[in-house]
Coordinates of C-alpha atoms and ligand atoms in Angstrom, one line a residue:
Chain C
M1 CA 0.0 0.0 0.0
K2 CA 1.4 3.4 -0.9
K3 CA 2.0 5.7 2.0
Y4 CA 1.9 9.5 1.7
D5 CA 3.3 12.2 3.8
T6 CA 0.2 14.1 5.0
P7 CA 1.4 16.9 7.3
L8 CA -1.7 19.0 6.6
L9 CA -4.2 16.2 7.1
D10 CA -2.4 15.2 10.3
E11 CA -3.4 18.6 11.8
L12 CA -7.0 17.3 11.6
E13 CA -6.2 14.4 13.9
K14 CA -5.4 16.7 16.8
G15 CA -7.9 17.5 19.5
P16 CA -10.3 15.4 21.5
W17 CA -12.9 14.8 18.8
P18 CA -13.0 11.9 16.3
S19 CA -11.2 12.5 13.1
F20 CA -12.1 11.5 9.5
V21 CA -8.4 11.5 8.8
T22 CA -7.8 8.8 11.4
E23 CA -10.6 6.7 10.0
I24 CA -9.3 7.0 6.4
K25 CA -5.8 6.1 7.6
K26 CA -7.2 2.9 9.2
A27 CA -9.0 2.0 6.0
A28 CA -5.8 2.8 4.1
Q29 CA -4.0 -0.1 5.7
K30 CA -6.3 -2.5 3.7
H31 CA -7.4 -0.5 0.7
E32 CA -5.4 1.1 -2.0
A33 CA -8.5 3.4 -2.7
A34 CA -8.4 4.8 0.9
A35 CA -4.6 5.2 0.7
D36 CA -4.8 7.2 -2.6
E37 CA -7.8 9.1 -1.3
L38 CA -5.5 10.4 1.5
G39 CA -2.7 11.3 -1.0
Q40 CA -5.1 13.1 -3.3
L41 CA -6.7 15.0 -0.4
E42 CA -3.4 16.1 1.0
K43 CA -2.5 17.4 -2.5
S44 CA -5.8 19.3 -2.6
Y45 CA -5.0 20.9 0.7
K46 CA -1.6 22.0 -0.6
T47 CA -2.6 23.3 -3.9
K48 CA -6.1 24.5 -2.7
R49 CA -7.7 22.8 -5.7
G50 CA -10.2 19.9 -6.0
Y51 CA -9.4 16.9 -8.1
W52 CA -12.8 15.1 -8.3
K53 CA -14.9 14.8 -11.4
H54 CA -18.6 14.1 -11.2
G55 CA -20.9 12.3 -13.6
G56 CA -20.5 9.7 -16.3
I57 CA -22.8 6.8 -16.8
V58 CA -22.3 4.3 -14.1
G59 CA -25.0 2.2 -12.6
V60 CA -26.3 -1.3 -12.5
L61 CA -28.3 -2.8 -15.4
G62 CA -31.9 -1.9 -15.4
Y63 CA -31.6 0.8 -12.7
G64 CA -31.2 4.4 -13.6
G65 CA -30.0 5.5 -10.2
G66 CA -28.4 4.6 -6.9
V67 CA -24.8 5.1 -8.1
I68 CA -23.1 8.4 -8.5
G69 CA -20.2 8.5 -10.8
R70 CA -17.0 9.9 -9.3
Y71 CA -13.5 10.0 -10.9
S72 CA -10.2 11.4 -10.0
N73 CA -8.7 14.1 -12.3
L74 CA -5.3 12.6 -11.5
P75 CA -5.7 8.9 -12.2
D76 CA -2.0 8.4 -13.1
E77 CA -0.9 9.9 -9.8
F78 CA -3.6 8.2 -7.7
P79 CA -4.7 5.1 -9.5
G80 CA -6.6 3.8 -6.4
V81 CA -9.2 6.5 -6.8
A82 CA -9.3 6.6 -10.6
H83 CA -12.9 5.5 -10.1
F84 CA -14.3 6.3 -6.8
H85 CA -18.1 5.9 -7.3
T86 CA -20.6 6.5 -4.5
V87 CA -23.2 3.8 -4.0
R88 CA -26.4 4.7 -2.2
I89 CA -28.1 1.9 -0.2
N90 CA -31.7 2.3 0.9
Q91 CA -31.7 2.6 4.6
P92 CA -34.3 1.0 6.9
S93 CA -36.9 3.4 8.3
G94 CA -35.7 5.4 11.2
F95 CA -32.1 4.2 10.6
Y96 CA -32.5 1.1 12.7
Y97 CA -30.0 -1.8 12.2
K98 CA -29.2 -5.0 13.9
S99 CA -25.5 -5.1 14.6
D100 CA -25.1 -8.2 12.4
S101 CA -26.8 -6.6 9.4
L102 CA -24.3 -3.7 9.7
R103 CA -21.5 -6.1 9.9
E104 CA -22.8 -7.9 6.8
I105 CA -23.0 -4.8 4.7
L106 CA -19.6 -3.4 5.9
D107 CA -17.9 -6.8 5.3
L108 CA -19.2 -6.7 1.7
W109 CA -18.0 -3.2 1.4
D110 CA -14.5 -4.2 2.5
K111 CA -14.7 -6.9 -0.2
Y112 CA -15.9 -4.7 -3.1
G113 CA -15.2 -1.1 -2.2
S114 CA -12.8 1.2 -0.4
G115 CA -14.0 0.3 3.1
L116 CA -15.1 3.9 3.6
T117 CA -18.7 4.9 4.3
N118 CA -20.7 7.9 5.3
M119 CA -23.6 7.2 7.6
H120 CA -26.0 8.6 6.5
G121 CA -26.1 10.9 3.5
S122 CA -28.5 13.8 3.6
T123 CA -30.9 11.8 1.4
G124 CA -31.0 9.2 4.2
D125 CA -29.3 6.4 2.3
M126 CA -26.2 4.6 3.6
V127 CA -23.5 6.1 1.5
M128 CA -20.7 3.7 0.4
L129 CA -17.8 5.7 -0.9
G130 CA -15.4 4.6 -3.5
C131 CA -16.4 1.8 -5.8
K132 CA -14.6 0.8 -9.0
T133 CA -16.8 0.5 -12.1
E134 CA -16.1 -3.2 -12.5
A135 CA -17.1 -3.9 -8.9
L136 CA -20.6 -2.3 -9.2
E137 CA -22.5 -5.3 -10.6
P138 CA -20.9 -7.9 -8.3
F139 CA -21.5 -5.7 -5.3
F140 CA -25.1 -5.1 -6.3
A141 CA -25.7 -8.8 -7.0
E142 CA -24.4 -9.7 -3.6
I143 CA -26.3 -7.0 -1.6
S144 CA -29.6 -7.6 -3.4
S145 CA -29.4 -11.4 -2.9
R146 CA -29.3 -10.6 0.9
G147 CA -32.3 -8.2 0.8
W148 CA -30.6 -4.9 0.5
D149 CA -31.4 -2.5 -2.4
L150 CA -30.0 0.7 -3.9
G151 CA -31.5 4.1 -3.1
G152 CA -32.5 6.8 -5.6
S153 CA -30.5 9.3 -7.5
G154 CA -30.9 11.4 -10.7
S155 CA -34.4 12.5 -11.8
A156 CA -36.1 10.0 -9.6
L157 CA -37.8 9.7 -6.3
R158 CA -35.1 9.8 -3.7
T159 CA -35.2 7.3 -0.9
P160 CA -37.9 8.4 1.5
S161 CA -36.7 9.0 5.0
C162 CA -38.3 9.6 8.4
C163 CA -37.6 10.3 12.1
M164 CA -37.7 7.4 14.5
G165 CA -41.1 8.7 15.5
A166 CA -43.5 6.3 17.0
S167 CA -40.8 3.7 17.8
K168 CA -39.2 5.9 20.5
C169 CA -40.7 9.3 20.8
E170 CA -43.8 10.2 22.7
W171 CA -44.5 13.3 20.5
S172 CA -45.0 11.4 17.3
N173 CA -48.5 12.0 15.9
I174 CA -48.1 9.5 13.1
D175 CA -46.3 6.2 12.5
T176 CA -43.5 7.7 10.6
M177 CA -41.6 4.5 10.0
N178 CA -44.6 2.6 8.7
L179 CA -45.3 5.5 6.3
A180 CA -41.7 5.7 5.1
N181 CA -41.6 2.0 4.5
T182 CA -45.0 2.0 2.7
L183 CA -44.0 4.9 0.4
T184 CA -40.7 3.2 -0.4
Q185 CA -42.4 0.0 -1.3
A186 CA -45.2 1.7 -3.3
Y187 CA -42.8 3.9 -5.3
Q188 CA -40.2 1.3 -6.2
D189 CA -40.4 2.1 -9.9
E190 CA -40.1 5.8 -9.3
L191 CA -37.1 5.2 -7.1
H192 CA -35.1 3.1 -9.5
R193 CA -36.3 4.3 -12.9
P194 CA -35.7 8.1 -13.2
M195 CA -38.7 9.3 -15.2
W196 CA -39.3 12.9 -14.0
P197 CA -37.9 16.3 -14.8
Y198 CA -35.7 16.3 -11.7
K199 CA -35.4 14.8 -8.2
F200 CA -38.3 14.5 -5.8
K201 CA -38.0 13.8 -2.0
F202 CA -40.4 12.7 0.7
K203 CA -39.4 13.2 4.3
I204 CA -41.5 12.4 7.3
A205 CA -41.4 13.9 10.8
G206 CA -43.7 12.8 13.6
C207 CA -44.1 16.3 14.9
A208 CA -43.1 19.9 14.2
V209 CA -39.8 19.5 16.1
D210 CA -38.9 17.9 12.7
C211 CA -35.8 15.9 13.6
V212 CA -35.3 15.0 9.9
A213 CA -35.5 18.7 8.8
S214 CA -38.2 17.7 6.4
I215 CA -39.3 21.3 6.1
A216 CA -36.0 22.4 4.5
R217 CA -35.0 19.2 2.6
A218 CA -38.1 17.6 1.0
D219 CA -40.2 18.5 -2.0
C220 CA -43.0 16.9 0.0
S221 CA -42.7 17.2 3.8
I222 CA -45.1 15.2 5.9
I223 CA -45.2 16.6 9.4
G224 CA -47.2 15.0 12.2
T225 CA -49.7 17.3 14.0
W226 CA -53.0 17.2 15.8
R227 CA -56.5 18.6 15.9
G228 CA -58.2 19.8 19.1
D229 CA -56.7 21.3 22.2
I230 CA -53.2 20.9 23.6
Q231 CA -53.5 18.7 26.8
I232 CA -52.6 20.7 29.9
D233 CA -51.8 19.4 33.3
Q234 CA -52.0 22.6 35.4
G235 CA -50.4 20.8 38.5
E236 CA -47.3 20.1 36.4
V237 CA -47.3 23.7 35.1
E238 CA -47.1 24.8 38.7
N239 CA -44.2 22.4 39.3
Y240 CA -42.3 23.9 36.5
A241 CA -42.9 27.4 38.0
K242 CA -41.8 26.2 41.4
Q243 CA -38.6 24.7 40.0
G244 CA -37.8 28.1 38.7
M245 CA -39.0 28.2 35.1
D246 CA -40.0 31.7 34.0
I247 CA -43.2 30.6 32.2
K248 CA -43.9 34.0 30.9
A249 CA -40.5 34.6 29.4
E250 CA -39.7 31.1 28.3
I251 CA -43.0 29.8 27.1
V252 CA -45.8 32.5 26.7
D253 CA -43.6 35.2 25.2
M254 CA -41.9 32.7 22.9
C255 CA -45.1 31.4 21.4
P256 CA -44.9 32.5 17.8
T257 CA -48.7 33.1 17.5
G258 CA -49.1 34.9 20.8
C259 CA -51.9 32.6 21.7
M260 CA -50.8 31.7 25.3
S261 CA -51.4 33.5 28.6
Y262 CA -50.3 32.8 32.2
E263 CA -51.9 34.5 35.1
S264 CA -52.9 32.0 37.8
K265 CA -52.9 29.2 35.3
L266 CA -51.7 28.5 31.7
E267 CA -54.3 29.2 29.0
I268 CA -54.0 28.5 25.3
N269 CA -56.3 29.9 22.6
N270 CA -56.1 26.7 20.5
A271 CA -57.8 28.2 17.5
E272 CA -54.8 30.5 17.0
C273 CA -52.1 27.9 17.8
S274 CA -50.0 26.9 14.9
R275 CA -48.9 23.5 16.5
C276 CA -45.2 24.6 16.4
M277 CA -44.3 22.4 19.4
H278 CA -42.3 25.0 21.2
C279 CA -44.4 24.9 24.4
I280 CA -44.8 21.1 24.4
A281 CA -41.1 20.5 23.9
K282 CA -40.2 22.9 26.8
M283 CA -42.8 21.6 29.3
T284 CA -42.8 17.9 28.5
K285 CA -44.5 16.9 31.7
A286 CA -47.2 19.6 31.6
L287 CA -48.2 19.7 28.0
G288 CA -49.0 17.2 25.3
P289 CA -50.4 17.1 21.7
G290 CA -54.1 17.2 21.2
P291 CA -56.2 14.0 20.9
E292 CA -56.8 13.7 17.2
K293 CA -53.6 12.8 15.3
G294 CA -52.7 13.3 11.7
A295 CA -50.2 15.2 9.5
S296 CA -49.8 18.5 7.7
I297 CA -48.7 18.0 4.1
L298 CA -46.2 20.6 2.9
I299 CA -44.6 21.2 -0.5
G300 CA -41.7 22.8 -2.1
S301 CA -38.4 22.9 -0.1
K302 CA -35.1 22.6 -1.9
A303 CA -31.5 23.8 -1.7
P304 CA -30.4 26.6 -4.0
I305 CA -29.3 25.2 -7.4
V306 CA -31.4 26.7 -10.2
V307 CA -32.9 29.5 -8.1
G308 CA -32.6 30.2 -4.4
S309 CA -33.4 27.9 -1.5
L310 CA -37.0 27.4 -0.4
L311 CA -38.8 26.0 2.7
S312 CA -41.9 23.9 2.3
W313 CA -45.2 25.5 2.8
V314 CA -48.6 24.0 3.8
V315 CA -50.8 22.5 1.2
V316 CA -53.1 20.4 3.4
P317 CA -53.2 21.5 7.0
F318 CA -54.5 18.2 8.4
M319 CA -54.8 14.8 6.9
K320 CA -55.4 11.5 8.7
M321 CA -52.5 9.2 8.2
E322 CA -53.4 5.6 8.6
P323 CA -52.5 2.6 6.6
P324 CA -52.9 2.0 3.7
Y325 CA -52.5 5.8 3.3
E326 CA -54.6 5.9 0.1
E327 CA -55.7 9.5 0.5
F328 CA -52.1 10.7 0.8
K329 CA -50.8 8.6 -2.1
D330 CA -53.6 9.9 -4.2
L331 CA -52.6 13.5 -3.4
A332 CA -48.9 12.8 -3.9
D333 CA -49.6 11.2 -7.4
K334 CA -51.6 14.3 -8.4
M335 CA -48.9 16.7 -7.2
I336 CA -46.2 14.8 -9.0
E337 CA -48.2 14.4 -12.2
W338 CA -48.8 18.2 -12.4
W339 CA -45.1 18.8 -11.9
D340 CA -44.1 16.2 -14.4
D341 CA -46.4 17.6 -17.0
N342 CA -45.4 21.3 -16.5
A343 CA -41.8 21.5 -15.3
K344 CA -38.8 22.4 -17.4
P345 CA -35.8 20.0 -17.0
R346 CA -34.2 20.5 -13.6
E347 CA -37.1 22.4 -12.2
R348 CA -38.2 21.4 -8.7
I349 CA -41.9 21.4 -7.8
G350 CA -41.4 24.4 -5.4
E351 CA -39.9 26.4 -8.2
L352 CA -42.7 25.4 -10.6
I353 CA -45.3 26.6 -8.1
E354 CA -43.4 29.9 -7.7
A355 CA -43.4 30.3 -11.4
K356 CA -47.0 29.4 -12.1
G357 CA -48.7 30.3 -8.9
M358 CA -50.5 28.4 -6.2
R359 CA -53.8 28.6 -8.0
P360 CA -53.1 26.3 -11.0
F361 CA -51.3 23.9 -8.6
L362 CA -54.3 23.8 -6.2
E363 CA -56.7 23.3 -9.1
A364 CA -54.6 20.4 -10.5
I365 CA -54.5 18.6 -7.1
G366 CA -58.1 19.4 -6.2
V367 CA -57.4 21.1 -2.9
E368 CA -59.4 24.2 -1.8
A369 CA -57.5 27.4 -1.0
Q370 CA -57.2 27.8 2.8
P371 CA -55.7 30.4 5.1
Q372 CA -53.0 27.9 6.3
Q373 CA -51.5 27.9 2.8
V374 CA -50.5 31.5 2.9
Y375 CA -46.7 31.6 2.8
E376 CA -46.3 35.3 3.2
P377 CA -48.6 38.4 2.7
R378 CA -49.0 39.6 -0.8
K379 CA -46.7 42.4 -1.9
D380 CA -48.6 43.6 -4.9
P381 CA -52.2 44.8 -5.4
F382 CA -52.9 42.6 -8.5
F383 CA -55.4 39.8 -8.6
F384 CA -56.1 38.0 -11.8
W385 CA -59.7 37.0 -12.0
K386 CA -60.8 34.2 -14.3
D387 CA -64.0 34.4 -16.3
E388 CA -65.7 31.9 -14.1
D389 CA -65.0 34.0 -11.0
L390 CA -66.9 36.9 -12.5
G391 CA -69.8 34.7 -13.4
Chain T
M1 CA -48.5 -3.8 -33.0
E2 CA -46.2 -6.8 -32.3
K3 CA -43.9 -6.2 -29.3
E4 CA -40.7 -6.5 -31.4
E5 CA -42.0 -4.0 -33.9
L6 CA -42.9 -1.7 -31.1
K7 CA -39.4 -2.0 -29.6
N8 CA -37.9 -1.1 -33.0
T9 CA -40.2 1.9 -33.2
I10 CA -39.1 3.0 -29.8
F11 CA -35.4 2.5 -30.7
A12 CA -35.9 4.6 -33.9
F13 CA -37.6 7.3 -31.9
V14 CA -34.6 7.5 -29.5
E15 CA -32.2 7.3 -32.4
K16 CA -33.8 10.3 -34.2
A17 CA -33.4 12.5 -31.1
K18 CA -29.8 11.4 -30.6
G19 CA -27.5 14.4 -30.2
K20 CA -30.4 16.8 -30.6
K21 CA -32.6 16.4 -27.5
K22 CA -32.3 14.6 -24.2
L23 CA -35.4 12.5 -23.8
K24 CA -36.9 11.6 -20.5
E25 CA -38.7 8.3 -20.2
K26 CA -42.1 10.2 -20.4
D27 CA -41.1 12.0 -23.6
I28 CA -40.6 8.6 -25.3
I29 CA -43.8 7.1 -23.9
K30 CA -45.8 10.1 -25.0
G31 CA -44.1 10.5 -28.3
V32 CA -44.2 6.9 -29.4
S33 CA -47.8 6.4 -28.1
A34 CA -48.9 9.4 -30.3
D35 CA -46.9 8.4 -33.4
A36 CA -47.7 4.7 -33.3
G37 CA -51.2 4.8 -31.8
V38 CA -50.2 2.4 -29.0
E39 CA -51.4 2.6 -25.4
K40 CA -48.9 4.5 -23.2
D41 CA -48.7 1.6 -20.7
E42 CA -47.7 -0.8 -23.5
V43 CA -44.9 1.6 -24.7
K44 CA -43.7 1.9 -21.1
K45 CA -43.5 -1.8 -20.7
A46 CA -41.7 -2.4 -23.9
L47 CA -39.3 0.5 -23.1
R48 CA -38.5 -0.9 -19.8
E49 CA -37.8 -4.4 -21.2
M50 CA -35.3 -2.8 -23.5
I51 CA -33.6 -1.0 -20.6
D52 CA -33.5 -4.2 -18.6
V53 CA -31.5 -6.0 -21.3
G54 CA -29.3 -3.0 -22.2
R55 CA -30.8 -2.2 -25.6
L56 CA -31.5 1.3 -24.1
M57 CA -30.1 2.8 -21.0
Y58 CA -30.7 5.4 -18.4
S59 CA -28.2 8.2 -18.6
Y60 CA -27.4 11.1 -16.4
G61 CA -26.0 14.6 -17.1
G62 CA -26.2 18.0 -15.6
G63 CA -28.4 16.8 -12.8
A64 CA -31.2 15.3 -14.9
S65 CA -31.7 11.8 -16.2
S66 CA -32.6 10.7 -19.7
V67 CA -32.9 7.5 -21.8
E68 CA -30.2 6.9 -24.4
I69 CA -28.7 4.3 -26.7
P70 CA -25.9 2.6 -24.8
S71 CA -22.3 3.2 -25.8
E72 CA -20.1 0.4 -26.8
E73 CA -18.1 1.1 -23.6
Y74 CA -21.2 0.6 -21.5
L75 CA -22.1 -2.7 -23.2
R76 CA -18.6 -4.0 -22.9
E77 CA -18.6 -3.1 -19.2
K78 CA -21.9 -5.0 -18.7
G79 CA -20.5 -8.0 -20.6
M80 CA -23.0 -7.7 -23.4
I81 CA -20.4 -7.4 -26.2
K82 CA -16.8 -8.5 -26.2
Ligands
HEM1 C1 -61.4 62.0 -8.1 C2 -60.4 61.5 -8.8 C3 -59.5 60.4 -8.4 C4 -59.6 59.6 -7.3 C5 -60.6 59.5 -6.2 C6 -58.5 58.7 -7.4 C7 -58.2 57.6 -6.5 C8 -57.2 56.8 -6.6 C9 -56.9 55.8 -5.7 C10 -57.7 55.4 -4.5 C11 -55.8 55.1 -6.1 C12 -55.1 53.9 -5.5 C13 -54.1 54.4 -4.6 C14 -53.4 53.2 -3.9 O1 -53.4 52.0 -4.4 O2 -52.7 53.4 -2.9 C15 -55.4 55.7 -7.3 C16 -54.3 55.4 -8.0 C17 -53.9 56.0 -9.2 N1 -54.5 57.1 -9.8 FE1 -56.1 58.0 -9.2 N2 -57.7 59.0 -8.5 C18 -58.4 60.0 -9.2 C19 -57.9 60.6 -10.3 C20 -56.9 60.3 -11.0 C21 -56.4 60.9 -12.3 C22 -57.1 62.1 -12.9 C23 -55.3 60.3 -12.7 C24 -54.4 60.5 -13.9 C25 -54.6 61.4 -14.9 C26 -55.0 59.3 -11.8 C27 -54.0 58.4 -11.9 C28 -53.8 57.4 -10.9 C29 -52.7 56.5 -11.1 C30 -51.6 56.4 -12.1 C31 -52.8 55.6 -10.0 C32 -51.9 54.4 -9.7 C33 -50.7 54.8 -8.7 C34 -49.9 53.6 -8.4 O3 -50.1 52.5 -9.0 O4 -49.0 53.7 -7.7 N3 -56.0 59.3 -10.7 N4 -56.2 56.8 -7.6
HEM2 C1 -42.0 56.6 -21.4 C2 -43.1 56.7 -20.7 C3 -43.5 55.8 -19.5 C4 -42.7 54.9 -18.8 C5 -41.2 54.6 -18.9 C6 -43.6 54.4 -17.8 C7 -43.2 53.4 -16.8 C8 -44.0 52.9 -15.9 C9 -43.6 52.0 -14.9 C10 -42.2 51.4 -14.7 C11 -44.7 51.7 -14.2 C12 -44.7 50.7 -13.0 C13 -45.2 49.4 -13.4 C14 -45.2 48.5 -12.3 O1 -44.3 48.5 -11.4 O2 -46.1 47.6 -12.2 C15 -45.8 52.4 -14.7 C16 -47.0 52.3 -14.2 C17 -48.1 53.1 -14.7 N1 -48.1 54.0 -15.7 FE1 -46.5 54.4 -16.8 N2 -44.8 54.9 -17.9 C18 -44.8 55.7 -19.0 C19 -45.9 56.5 -19.5 C20 -47.1 56.5 -19.0 C21 -48.3 57.3 -19.4 C22 -48.2 58.3 -20.6 C23 -49.3 57.0 -18.7 C24 -50.8 57.5 -18.7 C25 -51.3 58.4 -19.5 C26 -48.9 56.0 -17.7 C27 -49.7 55.4 -16.8 C28 -49.3 54.5 -15.9 C29 -50.2 53.9 -14.9 C30 -51.7 54.2 -14.7 C31 -49.4 53.0 -14.2 C32 -49.9 52.2 -13.0 C33 -50.4 50.9 -13.5 C34 -50.9 50.1 -12.4 O3 -50.6 50.3 -11.3 O4 -51.7 49.2 -12.8 N3 -47.6 55.7 -17.9 N4 -45.3 53.2 -15.8
SF4_3 S1 -39.7 14.9 14.8 FE1 -41.0 14.9 16.6 S2 -41.9 12.8 16.7 FE2 -40.1 12.7 15.3 S3 -38.4 12.1 16.7 FE3 -38.4 14.4 16.5 S4 -39.6 15.0 18.3 FE4 -40.1 12.9 18.0
SF4_4 S1 -47.6 24.9 20.0 FE1 -46.6 26.7 19.4 S2 -48.2 28.1 18.7 FE2 -49.2 26.4 19.8 S3 -49.4 27.3 21.9 FE3 -47.5 26.1 21.9 S4 -46.0 27.7 21.4 FE4 -47.9 28.6 20.8

C-alpha cells in the first residue's frame, strides 16, 4: 500500500474529537483506494484545488440511479481513486439496524469497495464511498441477494426518510416508520427508474420538532400534527414554575402566534395555535399534543441550485395518516403528475409553483384554497380573475 | 403492433433524437404512443424491457436523467459485447 506524507491532514487528527483522517488512515491499511484518497486530499490541501470529477454513466443494469459516478482528475498519480463511485443503499426506516446486518454490509464493502462509508447521507441512504466501475455489478448482486437494495439518484424519487417517530418518541403523531416504508415499497419504480424532470423527495417527521429537517429538505414534507386542544396538566405547570421556570419569558412570550397567557394558570387559545411544538417541547410533563392525530402536508423545499433555496409550505393543514395511506398517495400522485407535465428540465416542484402560482397547482390537485396555505402576505395589489370567477 | 416491432419503433424514436434532444422516459412514452397509436402503458412496458437488457439505458448529465442508446463502452462493461 502506498504511504503518503500528510502533514496538513495530520493537523486534523489533533484535539479530543473523532477525526475522519484517522478513519481513512485505518482503511488505508487494507485498501489502495483509501490510501490514494489520503494522497489526493493532501495534495488538494496543498494546492487548494479539488481533483474530483462528477458524472459519467455508471450504474447497475436496469436501474437508472443509486450510483453516483466519481472519478479522479489525476488517475495516473492516484490510480486507487481513478474510479471512486458512490453507492447509495436504501436505509431502513428510522435508521435502525441490527449489529449483524451492519457487519454484513460493511464486510461486503471491505470486499468490493474502499472500506469507507458515510452514515447517513442527507438523502437518508447509507453512502458507500469509493467503488470501481467493474465492482458495481458484483457488489449489487451480492447485496440484493441478501435483501438490500439501492437508493435513488438522478431525476427519480429519492429514498424516503423519516424520524424514529412512533418507535421511540412520545410526540409522534403518526407512524413515521410505517409510512416511510409504505412509500418506499409503493414507489419502487419511481425510485429506480428516473422518469421525472428532476429529483423529488419525501421526508416524514412525527411532529413539528422535525428531527429529519423535512421542512427544509423535502419536496414533500409530511409533518405530524393534531386537531383539538393541547392537553394541559395545570399541576405540572405549577411544578415547572416552582422549580424556577420563568413561564412568561420562556413559554408564553416565545409562542410564535401569541396565543398563550399565564396568570394564575396556563391558558391557550387553541384556535390560534400553529402547532409549532415550542411549548410542548419545553414543558414535556405539563403539555401534550391534542387528541386527534394526523399530519400536515407541505410542499416545495429545496436547496439553491437553479434558483434560491425554499422552505416547504402547507398544502393540506390536516390529513389522517393511517394505513394504507390511500388519501395521501392519491394526493402525492396528483402533485407529481402536475409537476411532471409542466416543469422544465431540472425544475423542482417548489420552483414550478413559484413560477406558475399556487392557484393552478391547487386546481390540479383538487385542494381548496385555505388560510393555512398563505406563505407570506401579498406584496402587490394585483389579482387575476378568471372568467368563471366573474360569473 | 407486435412487441418486437414496437421496440424497433421506440429505438428509432430515440435514435432520431440522438445528439439533438435529451429524452426523459415520459417524452418517449408520450411520443411513441402518439406516433404509433399504441397505449402508453404498452410503450412503457416495452421501453423498460429494452432498458433491462441494455438495448437502451438510463443516462445522467447536468443533474437530470434521460434515456439513451448505450455506448459500446457501457455494453462492454456490462458483458453484453466482447
Ligand atoms: C377624483 C379623482 C380620483 C380619485 C378619487 C383617485 C383615486 C385613486 C386611488 C384610491 C388610487 C389607489 C391608490 C393606492 O393604491 O394606494 C389611485 C391610483 C392611481 N391614480 Fe387616481 N384617482 C383620481 C384621479 C386620477 C387621475 C385624474 C389620474 C391621472 C390622470 C389618476 C392616476 C392614478 C394612477 C396612475 C394611480 C396608480 C398609482 C400607483 O399604481 O402607484 N388618478 N387613484
Ligand atoms: C415613457 C413613458 C413611460 C414609462 C417609462 C412608464 C413606466 C411605468 C412603470 C415602470 C410603471 C410601474 C409598473 C409596475 O411596477 O407595475 C408604470 C405604471 C403606470 N403607468 Fe407608466 N410609464 C410611462 C408612460 C405612462 C403614461 C403616458 C401613462 C398615462 C397616460 C402611464 C400610466 C401608468 C399607470 C396608470 C401606471 C400604473 C399601472 C398600475 O398600477 O396598474 N404611464 N409606468
Ligand atoms: S420529529 Fe417529533 S416525533 Fe419525530 S423524533 Fe423528533 S420530536 Fe419525536
Ligand atoms: S404549540 Fe406553538 S403556537 Fe401552539 S401554543 Fe404552543 S408555542 Fe404557541
